[in-house]
CSV table of C-alpha atoms and ligand atoms in Angstrom, one decimal:
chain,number,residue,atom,x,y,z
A,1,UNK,CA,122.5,-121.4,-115.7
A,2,UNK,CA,125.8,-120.2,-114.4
A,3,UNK,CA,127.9,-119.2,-117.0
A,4,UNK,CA,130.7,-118.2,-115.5
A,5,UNK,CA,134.5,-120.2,-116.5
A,6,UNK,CA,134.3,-123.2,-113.5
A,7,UNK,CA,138.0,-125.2,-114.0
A,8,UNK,CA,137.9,-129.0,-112.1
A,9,UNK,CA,140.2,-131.6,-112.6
A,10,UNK,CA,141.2,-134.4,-110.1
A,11,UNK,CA,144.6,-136.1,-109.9
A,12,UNK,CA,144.5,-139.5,-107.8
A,13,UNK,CA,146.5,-140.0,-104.6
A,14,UNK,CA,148.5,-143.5,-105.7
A,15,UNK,CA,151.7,-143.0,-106.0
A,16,UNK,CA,154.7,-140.7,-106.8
A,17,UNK,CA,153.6,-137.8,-110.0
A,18,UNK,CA,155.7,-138.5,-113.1
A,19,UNK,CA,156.3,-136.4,-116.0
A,20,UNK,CA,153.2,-137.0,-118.3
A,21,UNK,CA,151.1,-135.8,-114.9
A,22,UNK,CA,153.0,-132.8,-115.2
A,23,UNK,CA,153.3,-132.0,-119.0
A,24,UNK,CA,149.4,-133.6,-119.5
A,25,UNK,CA,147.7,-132.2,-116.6
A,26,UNK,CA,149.5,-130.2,-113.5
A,27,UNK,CA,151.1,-127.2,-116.0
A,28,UNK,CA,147.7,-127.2,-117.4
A,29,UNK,CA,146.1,-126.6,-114.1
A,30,UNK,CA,148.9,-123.7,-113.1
A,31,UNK,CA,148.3,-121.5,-116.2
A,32,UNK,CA,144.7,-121.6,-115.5
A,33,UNK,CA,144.4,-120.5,-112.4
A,34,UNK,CA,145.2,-116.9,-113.4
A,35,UNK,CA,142.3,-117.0,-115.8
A,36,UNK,CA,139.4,-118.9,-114.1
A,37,UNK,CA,138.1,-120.2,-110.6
A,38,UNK,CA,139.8,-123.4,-110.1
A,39,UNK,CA,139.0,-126.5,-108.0
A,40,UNK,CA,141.7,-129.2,-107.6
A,41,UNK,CA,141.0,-131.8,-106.1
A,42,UNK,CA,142.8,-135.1,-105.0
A,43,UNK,CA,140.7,-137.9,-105.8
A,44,UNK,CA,141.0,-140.4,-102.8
A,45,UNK,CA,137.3,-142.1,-103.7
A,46,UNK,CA,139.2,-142.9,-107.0
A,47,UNK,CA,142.3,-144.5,-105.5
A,48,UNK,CA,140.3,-146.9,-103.2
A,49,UNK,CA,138.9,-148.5,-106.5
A,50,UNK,CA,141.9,-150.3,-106.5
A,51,UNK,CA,143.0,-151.6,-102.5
A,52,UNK,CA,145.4,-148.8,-101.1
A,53,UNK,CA,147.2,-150.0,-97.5
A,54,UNK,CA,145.9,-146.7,-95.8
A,55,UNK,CA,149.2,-145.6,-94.2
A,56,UNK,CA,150.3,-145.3,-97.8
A,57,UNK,CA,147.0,-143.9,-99.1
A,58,UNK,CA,147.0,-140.9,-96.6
A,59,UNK,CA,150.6,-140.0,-97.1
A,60,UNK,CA,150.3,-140.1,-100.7
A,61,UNK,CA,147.3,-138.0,-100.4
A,62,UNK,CA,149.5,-135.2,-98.7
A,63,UNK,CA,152.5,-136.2,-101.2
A,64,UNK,CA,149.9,-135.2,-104.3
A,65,UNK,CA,148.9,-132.4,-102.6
A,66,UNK,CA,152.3,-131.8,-102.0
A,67,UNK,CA,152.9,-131.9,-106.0
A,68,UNK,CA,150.1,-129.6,-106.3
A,69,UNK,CA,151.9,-126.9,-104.9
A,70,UNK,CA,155.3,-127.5,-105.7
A,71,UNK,CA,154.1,-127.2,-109.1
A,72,UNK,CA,152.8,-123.6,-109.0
A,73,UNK,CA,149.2,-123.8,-107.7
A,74,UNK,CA,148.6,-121.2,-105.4
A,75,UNK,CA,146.0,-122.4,-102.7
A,76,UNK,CA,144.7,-118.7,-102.3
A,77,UNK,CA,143.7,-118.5,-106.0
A,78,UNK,CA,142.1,-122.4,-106.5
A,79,UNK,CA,140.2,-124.5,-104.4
A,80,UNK,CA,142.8,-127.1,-103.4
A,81,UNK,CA,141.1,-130.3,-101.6
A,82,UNK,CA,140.4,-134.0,-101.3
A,83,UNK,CA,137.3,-135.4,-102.9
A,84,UNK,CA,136.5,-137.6,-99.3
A,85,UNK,CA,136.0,-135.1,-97.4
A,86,UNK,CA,133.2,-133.7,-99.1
A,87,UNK,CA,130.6,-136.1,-99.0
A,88,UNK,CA,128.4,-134.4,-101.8
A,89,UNK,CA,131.1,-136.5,-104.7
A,90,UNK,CA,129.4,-140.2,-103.0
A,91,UNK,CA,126.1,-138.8,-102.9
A,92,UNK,CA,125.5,-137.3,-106.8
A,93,UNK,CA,128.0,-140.4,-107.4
A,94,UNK,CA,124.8,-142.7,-106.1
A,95,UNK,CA,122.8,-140.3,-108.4
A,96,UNK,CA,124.4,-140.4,-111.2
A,97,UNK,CA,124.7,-144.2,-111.2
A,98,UNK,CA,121.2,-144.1,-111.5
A,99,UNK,CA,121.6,-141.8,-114.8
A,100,UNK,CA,124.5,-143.5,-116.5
A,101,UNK,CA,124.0,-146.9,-118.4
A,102,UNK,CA,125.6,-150.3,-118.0
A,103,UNK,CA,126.3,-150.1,-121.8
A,104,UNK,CA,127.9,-146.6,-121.5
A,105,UNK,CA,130.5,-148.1,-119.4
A,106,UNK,CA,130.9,-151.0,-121.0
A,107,UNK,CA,132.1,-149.1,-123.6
A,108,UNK,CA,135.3,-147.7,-121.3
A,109,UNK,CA,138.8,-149.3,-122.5
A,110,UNK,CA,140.5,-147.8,-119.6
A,111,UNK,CA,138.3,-150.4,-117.3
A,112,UNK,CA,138.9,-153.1,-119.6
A,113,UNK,CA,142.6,-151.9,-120.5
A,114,UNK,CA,143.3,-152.2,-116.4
A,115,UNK,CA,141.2,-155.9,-115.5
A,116,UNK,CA,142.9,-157.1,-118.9
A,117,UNK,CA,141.3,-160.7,-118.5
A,118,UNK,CA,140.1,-160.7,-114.6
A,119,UNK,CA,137.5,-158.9,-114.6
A,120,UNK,CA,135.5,-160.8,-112.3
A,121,UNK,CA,137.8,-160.1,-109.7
A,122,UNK,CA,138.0,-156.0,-110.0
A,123,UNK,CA,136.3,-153.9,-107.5
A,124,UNK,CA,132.5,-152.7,-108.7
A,125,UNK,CA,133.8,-149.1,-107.9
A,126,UNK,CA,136.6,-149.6,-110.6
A,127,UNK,CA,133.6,-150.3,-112.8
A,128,UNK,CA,131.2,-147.3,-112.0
A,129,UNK,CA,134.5,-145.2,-111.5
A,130,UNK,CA,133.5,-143.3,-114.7
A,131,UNK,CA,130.5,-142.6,-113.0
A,132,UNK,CA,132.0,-140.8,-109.7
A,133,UNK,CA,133.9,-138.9,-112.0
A,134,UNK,CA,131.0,-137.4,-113.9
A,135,UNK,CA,130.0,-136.5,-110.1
A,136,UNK,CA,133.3,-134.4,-109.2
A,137,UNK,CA,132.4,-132.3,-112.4
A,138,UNK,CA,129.3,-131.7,-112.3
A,139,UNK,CA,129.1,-131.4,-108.4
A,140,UNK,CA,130.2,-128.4,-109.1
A,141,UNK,CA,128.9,-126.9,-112.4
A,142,UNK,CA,132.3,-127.1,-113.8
A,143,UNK,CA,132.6,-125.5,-117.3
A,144,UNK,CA,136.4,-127.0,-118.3
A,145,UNK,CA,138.3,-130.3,-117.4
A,146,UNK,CA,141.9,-130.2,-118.0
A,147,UNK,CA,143.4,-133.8,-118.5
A,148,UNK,CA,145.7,-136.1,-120.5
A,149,UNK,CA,144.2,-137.3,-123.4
A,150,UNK,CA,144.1,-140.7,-121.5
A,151,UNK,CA,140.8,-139.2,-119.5
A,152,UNK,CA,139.2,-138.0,-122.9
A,153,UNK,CA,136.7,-141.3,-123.1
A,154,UNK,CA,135.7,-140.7,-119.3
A,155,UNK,CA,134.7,-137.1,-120.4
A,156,UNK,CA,133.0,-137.7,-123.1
A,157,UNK,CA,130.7,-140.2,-120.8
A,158,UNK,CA,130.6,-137.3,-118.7
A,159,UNK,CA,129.1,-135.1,-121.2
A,160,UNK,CA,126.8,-137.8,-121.9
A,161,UNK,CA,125.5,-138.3,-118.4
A,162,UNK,CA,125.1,-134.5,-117.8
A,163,UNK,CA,122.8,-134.3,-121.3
A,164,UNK,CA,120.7,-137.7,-119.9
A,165,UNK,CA,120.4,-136.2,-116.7
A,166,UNK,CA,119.0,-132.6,-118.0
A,167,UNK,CA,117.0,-134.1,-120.4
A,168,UNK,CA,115.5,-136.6,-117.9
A,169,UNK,CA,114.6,-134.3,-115.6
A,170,UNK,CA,113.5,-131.6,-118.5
A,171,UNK,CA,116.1,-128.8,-116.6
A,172,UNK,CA,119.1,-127.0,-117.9
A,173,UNK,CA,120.7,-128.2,-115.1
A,174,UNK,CA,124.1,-128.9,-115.6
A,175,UNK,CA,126.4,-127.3,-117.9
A,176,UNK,CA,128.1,-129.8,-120.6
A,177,UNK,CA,132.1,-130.1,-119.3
A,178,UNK,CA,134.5,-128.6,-122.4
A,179,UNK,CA,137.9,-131.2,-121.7
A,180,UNK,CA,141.2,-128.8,-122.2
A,181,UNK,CA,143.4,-131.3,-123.3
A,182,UNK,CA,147.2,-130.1,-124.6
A,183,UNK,CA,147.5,-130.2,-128.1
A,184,UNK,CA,151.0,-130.4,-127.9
A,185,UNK,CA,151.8,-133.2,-124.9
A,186,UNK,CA,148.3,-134.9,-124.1
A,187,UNK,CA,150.2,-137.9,-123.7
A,188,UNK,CA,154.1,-138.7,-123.0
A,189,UNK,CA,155.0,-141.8,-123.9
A,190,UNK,CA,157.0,-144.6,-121.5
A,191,UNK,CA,160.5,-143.9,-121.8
A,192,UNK,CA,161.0,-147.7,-122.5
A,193,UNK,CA,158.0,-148.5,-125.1
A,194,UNK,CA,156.5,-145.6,-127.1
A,195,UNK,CA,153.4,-147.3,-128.0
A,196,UNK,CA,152.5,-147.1,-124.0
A,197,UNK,CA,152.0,-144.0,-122.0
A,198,UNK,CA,153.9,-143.1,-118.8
A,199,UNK,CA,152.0,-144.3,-116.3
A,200,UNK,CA,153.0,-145.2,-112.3
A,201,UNK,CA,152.2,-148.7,-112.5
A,202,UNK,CA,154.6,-149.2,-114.8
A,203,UNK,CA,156.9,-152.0,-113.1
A,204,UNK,CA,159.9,-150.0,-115.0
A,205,UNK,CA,161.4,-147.1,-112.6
A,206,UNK,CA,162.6,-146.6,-116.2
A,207,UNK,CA,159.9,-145.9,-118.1
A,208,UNK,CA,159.2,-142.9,-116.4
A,209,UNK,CA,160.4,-139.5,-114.7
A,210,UNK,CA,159.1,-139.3,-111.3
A,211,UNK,CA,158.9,-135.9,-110.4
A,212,UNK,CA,161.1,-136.5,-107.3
A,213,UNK,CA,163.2,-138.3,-108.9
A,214,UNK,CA,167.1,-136.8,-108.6
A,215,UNK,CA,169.7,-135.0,-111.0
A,216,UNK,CA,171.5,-138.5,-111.3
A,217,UNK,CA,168.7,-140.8,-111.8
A,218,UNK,CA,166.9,-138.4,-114.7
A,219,UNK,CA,170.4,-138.2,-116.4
A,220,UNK,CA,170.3,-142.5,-116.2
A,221,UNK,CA,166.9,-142.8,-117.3
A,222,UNK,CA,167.2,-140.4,-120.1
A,223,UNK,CA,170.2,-142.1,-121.1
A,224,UNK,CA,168.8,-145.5,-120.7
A,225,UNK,CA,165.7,-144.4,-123.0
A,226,UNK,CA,165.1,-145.9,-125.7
A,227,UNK,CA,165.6,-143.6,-129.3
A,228,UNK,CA,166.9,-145.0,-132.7
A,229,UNK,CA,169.9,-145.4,-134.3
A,230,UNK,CA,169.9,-143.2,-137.2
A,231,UNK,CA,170.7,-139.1,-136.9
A,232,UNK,CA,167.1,-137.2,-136.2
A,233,UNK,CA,165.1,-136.4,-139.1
A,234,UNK,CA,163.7,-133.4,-140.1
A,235,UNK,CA,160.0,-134.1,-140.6
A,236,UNK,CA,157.1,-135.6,-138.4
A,237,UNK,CA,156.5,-138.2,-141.2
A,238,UNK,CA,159.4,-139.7,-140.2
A,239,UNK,CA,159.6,-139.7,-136.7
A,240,UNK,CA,156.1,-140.8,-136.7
A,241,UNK,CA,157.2,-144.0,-137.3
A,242,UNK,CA,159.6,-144.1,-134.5
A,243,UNK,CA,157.7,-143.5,-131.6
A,244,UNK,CA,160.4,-143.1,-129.2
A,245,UNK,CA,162.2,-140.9,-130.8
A,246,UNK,CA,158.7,-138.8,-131.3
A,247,UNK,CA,158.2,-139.1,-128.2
A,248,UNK,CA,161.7,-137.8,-126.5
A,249,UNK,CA,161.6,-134.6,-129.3
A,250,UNK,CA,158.2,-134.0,-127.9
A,251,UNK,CA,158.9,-133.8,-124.1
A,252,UNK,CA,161.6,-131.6,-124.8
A,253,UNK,CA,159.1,-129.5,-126.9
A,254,UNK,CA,156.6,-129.2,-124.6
A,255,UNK,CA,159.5,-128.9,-121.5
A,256,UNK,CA,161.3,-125.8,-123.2
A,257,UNK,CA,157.7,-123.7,-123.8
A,258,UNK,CA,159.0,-124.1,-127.9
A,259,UNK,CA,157.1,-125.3,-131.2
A,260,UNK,CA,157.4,-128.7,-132.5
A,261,UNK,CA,159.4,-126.8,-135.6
A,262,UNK,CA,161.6,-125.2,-133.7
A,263,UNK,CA,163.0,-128.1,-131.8
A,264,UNK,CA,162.9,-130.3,-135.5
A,265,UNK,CA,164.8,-127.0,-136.5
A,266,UNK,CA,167.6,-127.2,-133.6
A,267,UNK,CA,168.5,-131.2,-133.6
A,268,UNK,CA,168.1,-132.4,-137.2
A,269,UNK,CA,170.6,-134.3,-138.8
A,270,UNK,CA,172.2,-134.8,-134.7
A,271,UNK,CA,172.6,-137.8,-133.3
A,272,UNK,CA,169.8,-138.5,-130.0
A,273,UNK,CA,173.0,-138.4,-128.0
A,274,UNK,CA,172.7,-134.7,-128.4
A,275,UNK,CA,169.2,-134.3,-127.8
A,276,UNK,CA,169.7,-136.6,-125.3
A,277,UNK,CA,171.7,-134.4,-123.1
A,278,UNK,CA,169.9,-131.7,-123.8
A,279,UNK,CA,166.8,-133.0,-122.5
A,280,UNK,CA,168.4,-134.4,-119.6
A,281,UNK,CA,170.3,-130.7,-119.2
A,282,UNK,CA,166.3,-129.4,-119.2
A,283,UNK,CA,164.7,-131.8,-117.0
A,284,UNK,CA,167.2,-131.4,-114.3
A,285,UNK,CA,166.4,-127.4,-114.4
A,286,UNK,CA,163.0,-127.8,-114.4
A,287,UNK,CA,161.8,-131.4,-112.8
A,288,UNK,CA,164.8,-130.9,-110.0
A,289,UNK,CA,163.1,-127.7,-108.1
A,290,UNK,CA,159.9,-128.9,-108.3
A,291,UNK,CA,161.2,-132.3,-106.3
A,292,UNK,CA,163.0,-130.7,-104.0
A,293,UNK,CA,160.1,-128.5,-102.7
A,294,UNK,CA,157.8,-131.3,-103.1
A,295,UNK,CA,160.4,-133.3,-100.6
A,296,UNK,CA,160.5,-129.9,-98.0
A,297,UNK,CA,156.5,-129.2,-97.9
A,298,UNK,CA,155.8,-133.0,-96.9
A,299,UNK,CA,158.5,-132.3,-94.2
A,300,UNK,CA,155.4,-130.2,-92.8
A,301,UNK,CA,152.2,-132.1,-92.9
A,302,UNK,CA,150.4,-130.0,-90.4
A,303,UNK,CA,150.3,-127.4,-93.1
A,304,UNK,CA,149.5,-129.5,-96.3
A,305,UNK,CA,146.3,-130.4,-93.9
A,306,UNK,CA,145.7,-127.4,-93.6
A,307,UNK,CA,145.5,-126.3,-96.5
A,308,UNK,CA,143.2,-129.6,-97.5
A,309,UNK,CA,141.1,-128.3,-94.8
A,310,UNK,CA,140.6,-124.8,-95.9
A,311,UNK,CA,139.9,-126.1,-99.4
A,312,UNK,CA,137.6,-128.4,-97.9
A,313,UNK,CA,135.2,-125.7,-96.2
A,314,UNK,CA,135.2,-123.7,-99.7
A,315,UNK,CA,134.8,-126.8,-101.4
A,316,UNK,CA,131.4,-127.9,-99.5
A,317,UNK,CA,130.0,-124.4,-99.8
A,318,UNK,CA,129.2,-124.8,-103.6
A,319,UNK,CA,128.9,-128.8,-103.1
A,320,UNK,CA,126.2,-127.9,-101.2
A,321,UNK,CA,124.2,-125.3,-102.6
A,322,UNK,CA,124.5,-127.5,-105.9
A,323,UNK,CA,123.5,-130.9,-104.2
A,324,UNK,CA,120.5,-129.2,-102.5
A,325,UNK,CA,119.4,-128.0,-105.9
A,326,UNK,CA,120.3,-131.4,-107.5
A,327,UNK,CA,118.6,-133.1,-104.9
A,328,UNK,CA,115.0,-130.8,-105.3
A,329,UNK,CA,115.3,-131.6,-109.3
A,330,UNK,CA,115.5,-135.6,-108.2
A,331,UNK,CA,112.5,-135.6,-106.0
A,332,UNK,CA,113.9,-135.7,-102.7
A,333,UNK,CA,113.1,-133.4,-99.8
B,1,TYM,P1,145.4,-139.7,-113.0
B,1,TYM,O1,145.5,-139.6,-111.5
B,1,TYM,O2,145.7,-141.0,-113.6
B,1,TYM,O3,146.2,-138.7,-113.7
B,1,TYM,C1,146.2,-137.3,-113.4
B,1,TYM,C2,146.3,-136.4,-114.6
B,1,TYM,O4,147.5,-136.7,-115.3
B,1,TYM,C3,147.2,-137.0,-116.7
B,1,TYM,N1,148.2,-138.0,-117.2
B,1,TYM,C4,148.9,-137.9,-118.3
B,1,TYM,N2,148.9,-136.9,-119.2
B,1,TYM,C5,149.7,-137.1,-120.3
B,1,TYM,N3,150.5,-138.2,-120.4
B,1,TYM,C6,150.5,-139.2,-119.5
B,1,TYM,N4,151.4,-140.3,-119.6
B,1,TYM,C7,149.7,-139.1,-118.4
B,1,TYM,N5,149.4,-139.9,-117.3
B,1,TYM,C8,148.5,-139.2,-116.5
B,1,TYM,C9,145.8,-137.6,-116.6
B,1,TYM,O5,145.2,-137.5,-117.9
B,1,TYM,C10,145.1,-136.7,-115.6
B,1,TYM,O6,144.7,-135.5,-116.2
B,1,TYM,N6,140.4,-140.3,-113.6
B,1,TYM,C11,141.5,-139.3,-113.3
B,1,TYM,C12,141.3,-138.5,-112.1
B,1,TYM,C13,140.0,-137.8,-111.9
B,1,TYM,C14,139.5,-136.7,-112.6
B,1,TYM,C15,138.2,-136.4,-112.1
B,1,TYM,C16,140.1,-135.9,-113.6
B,1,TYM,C17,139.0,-138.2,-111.1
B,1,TYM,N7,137.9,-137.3,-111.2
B,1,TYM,C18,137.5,-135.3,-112.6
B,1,TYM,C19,139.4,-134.8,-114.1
B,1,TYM,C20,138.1,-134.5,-113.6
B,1,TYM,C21,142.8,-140.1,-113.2
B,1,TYM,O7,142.8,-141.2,-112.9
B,1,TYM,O8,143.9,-139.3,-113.4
């Protein structure tokens, strides 16, 4: 078996990237690429779970890619793509539906967080979707997934499809997936409620920072954002039990590269009015750049499909070579 450091993660194509994409996943993805081979890759099977008016669904697929690179990946060091153009993610998909069990994925709150109470109505593919994502992993003998801690339950089913599936077929075939989650931001919190996380289908522009969003509307939301009304503590006990609050110290945190100490250290005993405009001070340095390039690459497409392309081709070479191998293991010529 290959055991070589093989980086995948997948980031799906449905909307505008908000700040717990970047902090949880996409600043992940950036420092890795100087220490691994990396395969990013925009999950457009994924999005379709769920209908996507295609106009929408192929701009969004070049805004994401988009984000990719205005957030520091550098297509000549990772394998930058999207997942339907390499038909090898359907076909170990089929596969590994095959391998995976109907109680396994029963077992998935995410599914049954997202149908709440109609379940009959959802899509089967937002069902098995679990299952496809096992396949983008192990199409490729990935070693390391970095994700939010929102995507931990789906890699754990992972893991366990990859073990069923060697052990079934009595090879070493696949390598079991290590996540990388962050410690120290695997998942920012709405902006509004911080018992949920950030997410884009939250109906509240204000429960989130969109990474496109401008100087004035970060400076709103962050103001707008709910904190508490006594002066900031100087403990995690206690800001534990406001999660807010927790939540706003640890974006800033995780924002300015520092230790959870060291911010405690610089705003205890301040009023979140303080931290608040130091936060919004940081997000405008940092979140503005990254909009504004994300705004001047999708003013040319041409060569954001271009660069799918060229991920594609490198993309399908390892596909390939894994799928015919998977394939021989299955029993099919
Ligand atoms: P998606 O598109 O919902 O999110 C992309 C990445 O962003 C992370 N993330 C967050 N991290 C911290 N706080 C948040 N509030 C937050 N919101 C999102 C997600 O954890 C994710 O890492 N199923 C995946 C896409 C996928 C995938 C894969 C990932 C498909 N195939 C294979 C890894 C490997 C998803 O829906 O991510």
């Amino acid at each position: 078996m290959n055991k070589k450091k093989l980086v995948f993660s997948g980031v799906q194509p449905t909307g505008n990237l908000h700040l717990g994409n970047y902090l949880g996943a996409l600043k992940n993805f950036v420092k890795l690429q100087d220490e691994a081979e990396c395969i990013y890759c925009v999950v457009d099977l994924h999005a379709i779970t769920v209908f996507q008016d295609p106009s929408d669904l192929k701009n969004n697929i070049l805004e994401t890619t988009a984000g990719f690179l205005a957030t520091g990946l550098d297509y000549k060091k990772s394998i930058i793509f999207n997942q339907s153009s390499v038909s090898g993610h359907a076909e170990l998909g089929w596969i590994l539906n095959c391998v995976s069990k109907v109680g396994w994925l029963n077992r998935m709150t995410q599914f049954k967080d997202k149908v709440g109470k109609d379940k009959e109505k959802a899509s089967v593919g937002l069902y098995i979707y679990p299952n496809l994502m096992a396949a983008d992993i192990l199409l490729y003998k990935s070693t390391h997934v970095p994700v939010g801690a929102d995507q931990k339950q789906h890699l754990e089913l992972c893991r366990d499809i990859a073990q069923k599936f060697n052990a079934d077929f009595k090879k070493n075939l696949f390598p079991i997936p290590e996540p990388l989650i962050q410690k120290e931001m695997s998942r920012v919190m709405s902006l509004r409620d911080g018992m949920a996380k950030m997410s884009k289908s939250d109906e509240s522009n204000y429960s989130r920072i969109d990474l496109k969003d401008s100087a004035d509307e970060i400076i709103k939301k962050v103001k707008k954002a709910k904190s508490d009304s006594s002066s900031i503590p100087d403990n995690l006990k206690v800001l534990s039990e406001k999660p807010e609050a927790l939540n706003l110290i640890n974006i800033y945190t995780s924002l300015s590269d520092r230790s959870f100490d060291q911010t405690i250290n610089e705003f205890k005993g301040k009023d979140y009015s303080h931290l608040k405009n130091k936060l919004s001070e940081l997000l405008v340095e940092v979140i503005c750049p990254v909009g504004k390039e994300i705004k001047k690459l999708l003013e040319d497409k041409s060569f954001l499909e271009k660069i799918l392309r060229e991920g594609t081709e490198k993309a399908k070479v390892i596909a390939e070579r894994n799928l015919k191998e998977i394939k021989n293991v299955v029993g099919f010529f």
